[in-house]
């Protein structure tokens, strides 16, 4: 038994030795760890994963190394000419060419501000948002940089580029302002052209564009230029600048920043560069754009009633667009446009005449009645001198004499413009066409249809004075031979007394004039030239034509104050006198509200510049 066990053990040992001999020359086993890459993966057809990072990715920490130079050797240095687009030049020149389109109708401030009594017609629209939005661009750049979101430049190079850009802008803006001495629309100071707020906003937008729009995501550029455009528009709506001012200011802001970066590219060369520009290989013209332009056409509006014409003339319009189109190929696509067109009035003609100056038309309508009651007070109106003398005598009895202004029925009257713009909001959809001319240039056109809504022009009136009463008795002669041709009985006023004060004062605020229009259908087309200066960024100059039919309504209430300025009896007498007074009314409305309607076929031409993101 023992001999069998020993024999089996020897057999197993010999077999194991034979197998082990086969592995004696093998090398020890090594475990290799694969290299890990923390970057984002690329999708099929996508050439740069950074196009996906519209928002900051996780950062190792905040960046406060303001004076420490950092350089990524993989980034190609910029040459002086690399980032100069010169797009600011035509913007500045366009603003300069439009400087002559200025006519003011607001001639004085309130009396307490040094203006003349009762000659005020001022806008009441005011927003202070533009004082803050002009700093949106640099605030975003600094915030992203402090948060560790890497952009084009390190801190020293960024601060040098920004400082040089703002210095160039400030030098250009202030030297032009105090040389040109253009009066502001509100008549406050003679330093309107160009707009400093707009120039500052576009410097910040271009900083954000260069640091993060060109290197990380184009949507940073859209945000920067969108807010800068809104800042310029608010300067116009605030009655602080003309459209020529904001166009030139935008041009200076873009030019100054491009020059600031170009000079720093010469100084720093490759030092301080952290990221290069995005590159997009697709030639598809799909895009999103924001635009600012000048609107021509539709610059007058006339209302006619019973042979009398009321006119309003407008300045050139400020036009702002947001537009996008998806192209199926390089030639045809579909898209839409949102357009805001604001057109301010420069002359209200007959509408503003009464509110801008002391209005005595309603009181003058009583002159024939008093002349009949007090013939000894008047000189036969054989000449203009006699007529003027009669008028002065009558107005003196009312309290409008040189020494009795405090007893006048109306002592203060002015208009406050809640909105001196007619603003149209148009949304359109349609077909877009693109014709490539080269790798960088393309022609485009479109055919659009949409709806146009109008925000009304609105002027409020304010008046103060002393409440008046008029004593009189009325006799009606109903005899057949005394009736008018239409059968109206003859009316005779007896015991007519000059207006006397009741001892009460009054104050009235009301809607003096509103002009609006119904929603209408809009048709549009246009021609454009696009310059693609980066694979995913373009500038476009365009000329658009839009057509719409507008039904306008003007609601005009010049004598609303009489309801508070007069007793009910005196109000009835004056209303009757004004209704029958051919010299001052002619429309038979007396002291009531006048409403005028007109239909106008609007033909708009818009010249502008678009900043485009190619998607």
Coordinates of C-alpha atoms in Angstrom, one line a residue:
X1 CA 0.0 0.0 0.0
X2 CA 2.8 2.3 0.9
X3 CA 4.7 1.5 -2.2
X4 CA 1.6 2.4 -4.3
X5 CA 1.3 5.9 -2.7
X6 CA 4.9 6.7 -3.1
X7 CA 4.8 5.7 -6.8
X8 CA 1.7 8.0 -7.4
X9 CA 3.3 11.0 -5.7
X10 CA 6.5 10.6 -7.8
X11 CA 4.4 10.5 -11.0
X12 CA 2.5 13.8 -10.1
X13 CA 5.8 15.5 -9.2
X14 CA 7.4 14.6 -12.4
X15 CA 4.4 15.8 -14.4
X16 CA 4.4 19.2 -12.7
X17 CA 8.1 19.6 -13.3
X18 CA 7.6 18.9 -16.9
X19 CA 4.8 21.6 -17.3
X20 CA 6.8 24.2 -15.2
X21 CA 9.7 23.9 -17.6
X22 CA 7.4 25.3 -20.3
X23 CA 7.0 28.7 -18.5
X24 CA 10.5 29.3 -17.2
X25 CA 11.4 31.8 -20.0
X26 CA 8.2 33.9 -19.7
X27 CA 8.5 37.6 -18.4
X28 CA 6.5 38.7 -15.3
X29 CA 3.0 40.0 -15.9
X30 CA 2.7 43.9 -16.0
X31 CA -0.6 45.8 -15.4
X32 CA -0.8 49.1 -17.5
X33 CA -3.2 51.9 -16.6
X34 CA -4.8 53.7 -19.6
X35 CA -4.4 57.5 -19.9
X36 CA -7.5 59.4 -18.9
X37 CA -8.7 62.5 -20.8
X38 CA -11.0 64.9 -19.0
X39 CA -12.1 66.8 -22.1
X40 CA -15.6 66.6 -23.5
X41 CA -16.1 64.1 -26.2
X42 CA -16.9 65.2 -29.8
X43 CA -20.1 64.3 -31.5
X44 CA -20.0 62.9 -35.0
X45 CA -19.5 65.8 -37.5
X46 CA -18.4 68.2 -34.8
X47 CA -14.9 69.7 -35.2
X48 CA -14.6 71.4 -31.8
X49 CA -16.3 70.3 -28.5
X50 CA -16.1 73.9 -27.2
X51 CA -19.1 74.9 -29.3
X52 CA -21.2 72.9 -26.8
X53 CA -20.1 75.0 -23.8
X54 CA -22.6 77.8 -23.8
X55 CA -22.3 77.9 -19.9
X56 CA -19.2 77.6 -17.7
X57 CA -17.9 74.1 -17.1
X58 CA -16.7 73.0 -13.7
X59 CA -13.6 74.9 -12.7
X60 CA -10.7 73.9 -10.4
X61 CA -11.0 77.2 -8.6
X62 CA -11.4 81.0 -8.9
X63 CA -8.8 83.0 -10.7
X64 CA -7.3 86.0 -8.8
X65 CA -3.8 86.0 -10.4
X66 CA -4.1 89.5 -11.8
X67 CA -0.4 90.0 -12.3
X68 CA 0.8 86.5 -13.0
X69 CA 1.5 85.8 -16.7
X70 CA 0.1 82.5 -18.1
X71 CA 0.6 81.3 -21.6
X72 CA -0.7 78.2 -23.5
X73 CA 2.0 77.4 -26.0
X74 CA -0.5 75.6 -28.2
X75 CA -2.4 78.8 -29.1
X76 CA -1.2 80.5 -32.3
X77 CA -0.3 84.2 -31.7
X78 CA -2.4 86.8 -33.5
X79 CA -1.1 89.2 -36.1
X80 CA -2.0 92.9 -36.1
X81 CA -4.6 92.5 -38.8
X82 CA -6.1 89.2 -37.7
X83 CA -9.1 90.6 -35.7
X84 CA -9.8 93.9 -37.5
X85 CA -13.1 93.8 -39.3
X86 CA -13.5 97.5 -39.9
X87 CA -17.2 97.1 -39.4
X88 CA -17.3 100.1 -37.1
X89 CA -16.3 102.5 -39.9
X90 CA -19.6 102.3 -41.9
X91 CA -21.6 102.6 -38.7
X92 CA -19.8 105.8 -37.7
X93 CA -20.0 107.3 -41.2
X94 CA -23.8 106.5 -41.4
X95 CA -24.4 108.3 -38.1
X96 CA -22.4 111.3 -39.3
X97 CA -24.4 111.4 -42.6
X98 CA -27.7 111.4 -40.6
X99 CA -26.7 114.3 -38.2
X100 CA -28.8 116.8 -40.2
X101 CA -32.1 114.9 -39.5
X102 CA -32.9 117.0 -36.4
X103 CA -35.9 119.3 -35.7
X104 CA -37.0 120.1 -32.1
X105 CA -40.5 121.2 -31.2
X106 CA -39.9 121.2 -27.4
X107 CA -38.7 124.8 -26.9
X108 CA -38.7 125.4 -23.2
X109 CA -38.5 123.8 -19.8
X110 CA -41.0 124.5 -17.0
X111 CA -41.1 128.0 -15.6
X112 CA -39.3 127.1 -12.4
X113 CA -36.5 125.7 -14.5
X114 CA -35.9 129.0 -16.3
X115 CA -38.3 128.5 -19.2
X116 CA -41.1 130.7 -20.4
X117 CA -44.5 130.3 -19.1
X118 CA -46.9 127.9 -20.9
X119 CA -44.5 126.9 -23.6
X120 CA -43.6 123.4 -22.4
X121 CA -44.0 120.2 -24.4
X122 CA -41.7 117.6 -22.9
X123 CA -41.4 113.9 -23.0
X124 CA -42.2 112.1 -19.7
X125 CA -40.6 108.8 -20.7
X126 CA -37.5 108.0 -18.7
X127 CA -35.6 104.8 -17.7
X128 CA -32.3 104.6 -15.9
X129 CA -31.6 101.0 -17.1
X130 CA -29.3 102.2 -19.8
X131 CA -27.0 103.7 -17.1
X132 CA -26.3 100.1 -16.0
X133 CA -26.6 98.0 -19.2
X134 CA -23.7 99.9 -20.7
X135 CA -21.5 98.0 -18.3
X136 CA -22.9 94.5 -19.1
X137 CA -20.0 93.4 -21.3
X138 CA -17.1 94.1 -18.9
X139 CA -19.1 92.9 -15.9
X140 CA -19.6 89.5 -17.6
X141 CA -16.0 89.2 -18.7
X142 CA -14.7 90.0 -15.2
X143 CA -17.2 87.7 -13.5
X144 CA -16.4 84.7 -15.8
X145 CA -12.7 85.4 -15.4
X146 CA -12.9 85.5 -11.6
X147 CA -14.9 82.3 -11.7
X148 CA -12.0 80.5 -13.4
X149 CA -13.8 80.2 -16.8
X150 CA -10.8 80.4 -19.1
X151 CA -11.1 82.8 -22.1
X152 CA -8.8 84.2 -24.8
X153 CA -6.4 86.1 -22.5
X154 CA -4.8 85.9 -19.0
X155 CA -5.4 88.7 -16.6
X156 CA -2.5 91.0 -17.5
X157 CA -3.2 90.8 -21.3
X158 CA -7.0 91.2 -20.7
X159 CA -6.6 94.2 -18.5
X160 CA -4.2 95.8 -21.0
X161 CA -6.5 95.2 -23.9
X162 CA -9.6 96.5 -22.1
X163 CA -7.8 99.5 -20.8
X164 CA -6.5 100.5 -24.2
X165 CA -9.9 99.9 -25.8
X166 CA -11.7 102.2 -23.3
X167 CA -8.9 104.8 -23.6
X168 CA -9.2 105.0 -27.4
X169 CA -13.1 105.1 -27.1
X170 CA -13.1 107.9 -24.5
X171 CA -10.6 109.9 -26.5
X172 CA -12.6 109.7 -29.7
X173 CA -16.0 110.3 -28.1
X174 CA -15.0 113.3 -26.1
X175 CA -13.0 115.0 -28.7
X176 CA -15.8 114.7 -31.2
X177 CA -18.6 115.7 -28.7
X178 CA -17.0 119.0 -27.7
X179 CA -16.0 119.8 -31.2
X180 CA -19.3 119.0 -33.0
X181 CA -21.4 120.6 -30.1
X182 CA -24.6 118.9 -31.3
X183 CA -27.7 119.7 -29.1
X184 CA -29.5 116.9 -27.4
X185 CA -33.1 116.2 -28.4
X186 CA -34.3 117.3 -24.9
X187 CA -32.3 120.6 -25.3
X188 CA -30.3 120.1 -22.2
X189 CA -26.7 120.2 -23.4
X190 CA -24.7 120.5 -26.6
X191 CA -22.8 117.2 -26.5
X192 CA -25.2 114.8 -28.1
X193 CA -23.1 113.3 -31.0
X194 CA -21.8 110.6 -30.6
X195 CA -23.4 108.7 -27.8
X196 CA -21.0 107.9 -25.0
X197 CA -23.4 105.4 -23.4
X198 CA -23.7 103.5 -26.6
X199 CA -19.9 103.6 -27.3
X200 CA -19.2 102.2 -23.8
X201 CA -21.8 99.5 -24.3
X202 CA -20.3 98.3 -27.6
X203 CA -16.7 98.3 -26.2
X204 CA -18.0 95.9 -23.5
X205 CA -19.9 93.8 -26.0
X206 CA -16.8 93.5 -28.2
X207 CA -14.7 92.6 -25.1
X208 CA -17.1 89.8 -24.3
X209 CA -17.1 88.7 -28.0
X210 CA -13.4 88.5 -28.3
X211 CA -12.7 86.8 -24.9
X212 CA -15.5 84.3 -24.8
X213 CA -17.7 84.5 -28.0
X214 CA -14.8 83.7 -30.4
X215 CA -13.2 81.1 -28.1
X216 CA -15.9 79.4 -26.1
X217 CA -19.5 79.9 -27.4
X218 CA -21.0 82.3 -29.9
X219 CA -24.0 82.9 -27.5
X220 CA -21.8 85.1 -25.3
X221 CA -21.4 87.4 -28.4
X222 CA -25.1 87.4 -29.0
X223 CA -25.8 88.4 -25.4
X224 CA -23.2 91.2 -25.4
X225 CA -24.2 92.8 -28.7
X226 CA -27.9 92.3 -27.9
X227 CA -27.7 94.3 -24.6
X228 CA -25.5 96.9 -26.3
X229 CA -28.1 97.4 -29.0
X230 CA -30.8 97.7 -26.4
X231 CA -28.8 100.4 -24.6
X232 CA -28.5 102.5 -27.7
X233 CA -32.3 102.2 -28.4
X234 CA -33.1 103.3 -24.8
X235 CA -30.9 106.4 -25.2
X236 CA -33.2 107.4 -28.1
X237 CA -36.4 106.6 -26.2
X238 CA -35.1 108.6 -23.2
X239 CA -34.9 111.6 -25.5
X240 CA -31.2 111.9 -24.8
X241 CA -29.9 111.0 -28.2
X242 CA -30.7 111.0 -31.9
X243 CA -30.4 107.8 -33.9
X244 CA -27.3 109.3 -35.6
X245 CA -25.7 109.5 -32.2
X246 CA -26.1 105.9 -31.3
X247 CA -25.0 104.6 -34.7
X248 CA -21.8 106.6 -34.5
X249 CA -21.3 105.6 -30.9
X250 CA -21.7 101.9 -31.8
X251 CA -19.2 102.3 -34.6
X252 CA -16.6 104.0 -32.3
X253 CA -17.1 101.3 -29.6
X254 CA -16.4 98.4 -32.1
X255 CA -13.5 100.2 -33.7
X256 CA -11.9 101.2 -30.4
X257 CA -11.9 97.6 -29.1
X258 CA -10.6 96.1 -32.3
X259 CA -7.7 98.6 -32.3
X260 CA -7.1 98.1 -28.5
X261 CA -6.7 94.3 -29.1
X262 CA -4.7 94.8 -32.2
X263 CA -2.1 97.0 -30.4
X264 CA -1.9 94.5 -27.5
X265 CA -1.4 91.7 -30.0
X266 CA 1.8 93.6 -31.2
X267 CA 2.9 94.2 -27.6
X268 CA 2.3 90.8 -26.1
X269 CA 2.7 88.6 -29.2
X270 CA 2.2 85.0 -27.9
X271 CA 2.4 85.8 -24.2
X272 CA -0.8 85.6 -22.2
X273 CA -2.9 83.7 -24.7
X274 CA -4.9 80.9 -23.2
X275 CA -7.4 79.9 -26.0
X276 CA -7.6 80.2 -29.7
X277 CA -10.6 80.9 -31.9
X278 CA -13.3 78.3 -32.5
X279 CA -13.4 76.8 -36.0
X280 CA -16.6 75.5 -37.7
X281 CA -16.2 73.6 -40.9
X282 CA -19.8 73.6 -42.0
X283 CA -20.6 75.9 -44.9
X284 CA -24.4 75.9 -44.1
X285 CA -25.7 79.5 -43.9
X286 CA -28.1 78.7 -41.0
X287 CA -27.9 81.7 -38.7
X288 CA -29.2 83.8 -35.7
X289 CA -28.7 87.6 -35.9
X290 CA -29.3 90.9 -34.1
X291 CA -29.6 94.1 -36.1
X292 CA -29.7 97.8 -35.8
X293 CA -30.8 100.0 -38.6
X294 CA -32.3 103.2 -39.9
X295 CA -35.9 103.3 -41.1
X296 CA -36.9 105.5 -44.0
X297 CA -40.3 106.2 -45.5
X298 CA -43.7 106.8 -43.8
X299 CA -42.4 110.1 -42.4
X300 CA -45.7 112.1 -42.3
X301 CA -49.3 111.4 -41.2
X302 CA -52.2 113.7 -42.1
X303 CA -55.8 113.6 -40.7
X304 CA -58.5 115.5 -42.5
X305 CA -61.9 116.5 -41.2
X306 CA -64.4 118.9 -42.7
X307 CA -61.8 120.5 -44.9
X308 CA -59.3 120.9 -42.1
X309 CA -56.0 119.1 -42.1
X310 CA -54.0 118.0 -39.0
X311 CA -50.4 116.9 -39.7
X312 CA -47.7 115.1 -37.9
X313 CA -44.2 114.7 -39.3
X314 CA -41.7 112.1 -38.1
X315 CA -38.0 111.6 -37.9
X316 CA -36.2 108.6 -39.4
X317 CA -37.1 105.5 -37.4
X318 CA -34.9 103.4 -35.1
X319 CA -35.1 99.8 -36.1
X320 CA -34.0 96.7 -34.1
X321 CA -34.3 93.1 -35.3
X322 CA -33.8 89.6 -34.0
X323 CA -33.8 87.2 -36.9
X324 CA -33.0 83.5 -37.5
X325 CA -33.2 81.0 -40.4
X326 CA -32.6 77.3 -40.9
X327 CA -31.2 76.3 -44.3
X328 CA -31.9 72.9 -45.8
X329 CA -28.8 73.4 -48.0
X330 CA -26.5 76.3 -49.0
X331 CA -29.3 78.0 -51.0
X332 CA -32.8 77.7 -49.4
X333 CA -34.1 77.9 -45.9
X334 CA -37.0 79.0 -43.7
X335 CA -37.0 81.4 -40.8
X336 CA -38.5 84.4 -39.1
X337 CA -37.9 88.0 -37.9
X338 CA -39.0 90.1 -34.9
X339 CA -38.8 93.8 -35.7
X340 CA -39.3 96.8 -33.5
X341 CA -39.6 100.1 -35.4
X342 CA -39.8 103.3 -33.3
X343 CA -40.5 106.6 -35.0
X344 CA -40.6 109.8 -33.0
X345 CA -42.5 112.9 -34.0
X346 CA -40.6 116.1 -34.8
X347 CA -43.6 118.3 -35.5
X348 CA -47.2 118.1 -34.2
X349 CA -48.4 121.0 -36.4
X350 CA -52.0 122.0 -35.4
X351 CA -52.2 119.3 -32.6
X352 CA -49.4 120.9 -30.6
X353 CA -50.2 124.5 -31.2
X354 CA -52.7 124.8 -28.4
X355 CA -50.8 122.9 -25.8
X356 CA -47.4 124.3 -26.5
X357 CA -48.6 127.9 -26.1
X358 CA -51.2 129.8 -24.0
X359 CA -54.5 128.6 -25.3
X360 CA -57.3 131.2 -25.5
X361 CA -59.2 129.9 -28.5
X362 CA -62.1 128.7 -26.4
X363 CA -62.4 132.0 -24.6
X364 CA -62.1 134.0 -27.9
X365 CA -65.1 132.2 -29.2
X366 CA -67.2 134.2 -26.7
X367 CA -66.1 137.5 -28.3
X368 CA -69.1 137.9 -30.7
X369 CA -71.5 137.4 -27.8
X370 CA -69.9 140.0 -25.6
X371 CA -69.4 142.4 -28.5
X372 CA -73.2 142.2 -29.1
X373 CA -73.9 142.7 -25.3
X374 CA -71.3 145.5 -24.8
X375 CA -70.9 147.4 -28.1
X376 CA -69.3 150.4 -26.4
X377 CA -66.3 148.2 -25.4
X378 CA -65.3 147.5 -28.9
X379 CA -64.0 149.4 -32.0
X380 CA -65.5 148.5 -35.3
X381 CA -63.1 145.9 -36.7
X382 CA -62.2 147.7 -39.9
X383 CA -58.5 146.9 -39.7
X384 CA -56.2 144.3 -38.2
X385 CA -55.3 146.9 -35.5
X386 CA -58.9 147.2 -34.5
X387 CA -59.4 143.5 -34.3
X388 CA -56.3 143.1 -32.1
X389 CA -57.5 146.0 -29.9
X390 CA -60.9 144.3 -29.5
X391 CA -59.2 141.0 -28.5
X392 CA -57.0 142.7 -26.0
X393 CA -59.9 144.4 -24.4
X394 CA -61.9 141.2 -24.2
X395 CA -59.0 139.1 -22.8
X396 CA -58.3 141.8 -20.2
X397 CA -61.9 141.5 -19.0
X398 CA -61.4 137.7 -18.6
X399 CA -58.3 138.2 -16.5
X400 CA -55.6 138.0 -19.2
X401 CA -54.5 141.6 -18.8
X402 CA -50.9 142.6 -18.0
X403 CA -51.6 143.1 -14.3
X404 CA -54.3 140.4 -13.8
X405 CA -52.6 137.1 -14.7
X406 CA -53.4 135.6 -11.3
X407 CA -57.1 136.0 -11.9
X408 CA -57.1 134.4 -15.4
X409 CA -59.2 131.3 -15.9
X410 CA -56.0 129.5 -17.2
X411 CA -52.7 130.5 -15.5
X412 CA -50.6 127.4 -16.4
X413 CA -50.9 125.0 -19.2
X414 CA -48.5 122.5 -20.8
X415 CA -48.3 119.1 -22.3
X416 CA -46.4 116.0 -21.0
X417 CA -45.4 113.4 -23.6
X418 CA -45.9 109.9 -22.2
X419 CA -44.6 108.6 -25.6
X420 CA -43.5 110.8 -28.5
X421 CA -43.0 107.6 -30.6
X422 CA -45.3 105.5 -32.8
X423 CA -43.7 102.1 -32.2
X424 CA -44.5 99.1 -34.4
X425 CA -43.9 95.5 -33.4
X426 CA -43.8 93.1 -36.3
X427 CA -43.4 89.3 -36.3
X428 CA -42.9 87.6 -39.7
X429 CA -42.2 84.2 -41.2
X430 CA -41.1 83.2 -44.6
X431 CA -38.5 81.8 -47.0
X432 CA -34.8 82.8 -47.1
X433 CA -32.4 82.5 -50.1
X434 CA -28.6 82.5 -50.1
X435 CA -26.2 82.8 -53.0
X436 CA -22.5 82.1 -52.1
X437 CA -20.1 84.4 -54.0
X438 CA -16.9 83.1 -52.3
X439 CA -15.7 81.5 -49.1
X440 CA -16.4 84.8 -47.3
X441 CA -19.1 86.6 -49.2
X442 CA -22.7 85.8 -50.0
X443 CA -25.8 87.6 -51.3
X444 CA -29.2 86.9 -49.7
X445 CA -32.8 87.8 -50.0
X446 CA -36.1 86.7 -48.4
X447 CA -39.9 86.8 -48.7
X448 CA -41.8 87.4 -45.4
X449 CA -45.4 87.7 -44.2
X450 CA -46.5 88.7 -40.7
X451 CA -48.6 90.9 -38.4
X452 CA -47.8 94.4 -37.2
X453 CA -49.0 95.8 -33.9
X454 CA -48.7 99.5 -33.0
X455 CA -48.1 101.2 -29.6
X456 CA -49.7 104.6 -29.6
X457 CA -48.3 108.1 -29.3
X458 CA -49.6 109.7 -26.1
X459 CA -49.5 113.3 -24.9
X460 CA -51.2 114.2 -21.6
X461 CA -52.3 117.8 -20.8
X462 CA -52.0 119.7 -17.6
X463 CA -53.7 123.0 -16.8
X464 CA -54.4 125.1 -13.7
X465 CA -56.3 128.3 -13.1
X466 CA -59.2 130.1 -11.4
X467 CA -62.7 128.8 -11.7
X468 CA -65.0 131.2 -13.6
X469 CA -68.8 131.8 -13.7
X470 CA -70.8 133.7 -16.3
X471 CA -74.2 135.1 -15.5
X472 CA -76.8 135.3 -18.3
X473 CA -80.4 134.6 -19.2
X474 CA -81.5 132.9 -22.3
X475 CA -84.6 133.7 -24.4
X476 CA -86.1 131.4 -27.0
X477 CA -88.2 133.0 -29.8
X478 CA -90.4 130.2 -31.1
X479 CA -92.2 132.3 -33.7
X480 CA -92.3 130.7 -37.1
X481 CA -90.8 133.6 -38.9
X482 CA -87.8 133.7 -36.4
X483 CA -86.8 130.0 -36.9
X484 CA -83.8 129.0 -38.9
X485 CA -84.1 127.1 -42.2
X486 CA -83.9 123.8 -40.4
X487 CA -86.7 124.9 -37.9
X488 CA -84.4 125.7 -35.0
X489 CA -85.9 128.4 -32.8
X490 CA -84.0 131.7 -32.4
X491 CA -82.0 132.0 -29.2
X492 CA -81.1 135.3 -27.6
X493 CA -78.8 136.0 -24.6
X494 CA -79.8 138.7 -22.1
X495 CA -78.0 140.2 -19.1
X496 CA -74.7 138.7 -20.2
X497 CA -72.0 139.4 -17.6
X498 CA -68.2 139.1 -18.0
X499 CA -66.8 136.0 -16.3
X500 CA -66.2 136.5 -12.6
X501 CA -64.1 134.4 -10.3
X502 CA -65.9 132.0 -8.0
X503 CA -62.9 132.2 -5.6
X504 CA -61.9 128.5 -6.3
X505 CA -58.8 127.3 -8.1
X506 CA -58.7 124.2 -10.3
X507 CA -56.2 121.7 -11.7
X508 CA -56.7 119.2 -14.4
X509 CA -54.7 116.3 -16.0
X510 CA -56.1 114.4 -19.0
X511 CA -55.2 112.7 -22.2
X512 CA -54.6 115.5 -24.6
X513 CA -53.7 113.5 -27.7
X514 CA -53.4 109.8 -28.5
X515 CA -52.6 108.4 -32.0
X516 CA -52.6 104.6 -32.6
X517 CA -53.4 102.1 -35.3
X518 CA -55.1 98.7 -35.7
X519 CA -53.1 95.5 -36.1
X520 CA -52.4 94.9 -39.8
X521 CA -50.8 92.4 -42.1
X522 CA -47.2 93.1 -43.2
X523 CA -45.2 91.9 -46.2
X524 CA -41.5 92.1 -46.4
X525 CA -38.4 91.4 -48.6
X526 CA -34.9 92.6 -48.7
X527 CA -31.4 92.3 -50.2
X528 CA -28.2 91.6 -48.1
X529 CA -24.5 91.1 -48.4
X530 CA -22.9 88.9 -45.8
X531 CA -19.2 88.8 -44.9
X532 CA -18.1 85.7 -42.9
X533 CA -14.9 86.8 -41.1
X534 CA -14.8 83.7 -38.9
X535 CA -16.1 80.3 -39.5
X536 CA -19.0 80.9 -37.1
X537 CA -19.4 84.7 -37.1
X538 CA -20.5 87.1 -39.8
X539 CA -21.4 90.8 -40.4
X540 CA -24.2 91.6 -42.8
X541 CA -25.3 94.9 -44.4
X542 CA -28.9 94.9 -45.6
X543 CA -31.7 96.9 -47.2
X544 CA -35.2 95.7 -46.4
X545 CA -38.5 96.8 -47.8
X546 CA -41.8 96.4 -45.8
X547 CA -45.3 97.2 -46.8
X548 CA -48.4 97.4 -44.6
X549 CA -51.8 99.2 -44.6
X550 CA -52.5 101.1 -41.4
X551 CA -55.8 102.5 -40.1
X552 CA -54.8 105.3 -37.8
X553 CA -57.1 107.0 -35.2
X554 CA -56.3 110.3 -33.5
X555 CA -58.2 111.2 -30.3
X556 CA -57.8 114.9 -29.6
X557 CA -59.2 116.6 -26.5
X558 CA -57.9 120.2 -26.3
X559 CA -60.6 121.7 -24.1
X560 CA -61.1 119.1 -21.4
X561 CA -59.9 121.5 -18.8
X562 CA -63.1 123.6 -19.3
X563 CA -65.1 121.1 -17.3
X564 CA -63.2 122.2 -14.2
X565 CA -62.4 125.7 -15.2
X566 CA -66.1 126.7 -15.5
X567 CA -69.3 126.3 -13.8
X568 CA -71.9 124.1 -15.6
X569 CA -73.8 127.1 -16.9
X570 CA -70.6 128.8 -18.2
X571 CA -69.4 125.6 -19.7
X572 CA -72.7 125.2 -21.6
X573 CA -72.4 128.7 -22.9
X574 CA -68.8 128.4 -24.1
X575 CA -69.5 125.0 -25.7
X576 CA -72.4 126.5 -27.7
X577 CA -70.3 129.5 -28.7
X578 CA -67.3 127.4 -29.8
X579 CA -69.6 125.0 -31.7
X580 CA -71.0 127.8 -33.8
X581 CA -67.7 129.8 -34.1
X582 CA -66.5 129.3 -37.7
X583 CA -63.4 131.2 -36.9
X584 CA -62.1 128.8 -34.3
X585 CA -63.7 125.4 -34.8
X586 CA -65.4 124.6 -38.0
X587 CA -66.0 121.0 -36.9
X588 CA -69.1 121.6 -34.8
X589 CA -67.6 119.7 -31.8
X590 CA -67.4 122.6 -29.3
X591 CA -65.5 121.7 -26.2
X592 CA -65.9 117.9 -26.9
X593 CA -63.4 115.3 -27.9
X594 CA -62.4 115.3 -31.6
X595 CA -61.7 111.9 -33.2
X596 CA -60.0 111.7 -36.7
X597 CA -59.3 108.6 -38.8
X598 CA -57.2 108.0 -41.8
X599 CA -55.9 105.0 -43.8
X600 CA -52.3 105.1 -44.9
X601 CA -50.3 102.7 -47.1
X602 CA -46.9 102.4 -45.4
X603 CA -43.8 101.8 -47.5
X604 CA -40.8 101.3 -45.2
X605 CA -37.2 101.0 -46.3
X606 CA -34.6 100.0 -43.6
X607 CA -30.8 100.2 -44.0
X608 CA -28.9 98.4 -41.3
X609 CA -26.1 96.2 -40.0
X610 CA -26.5 92.7 -38.5
X611 CA -24.2 90.7 -36.2
X612 CA -24.7 87.0 -37.1
X613 CA -23.9 83.7 -35.5
X614 CA -23.6 80.9 -38.0
X615 CA -24.9 77.6 -36.5

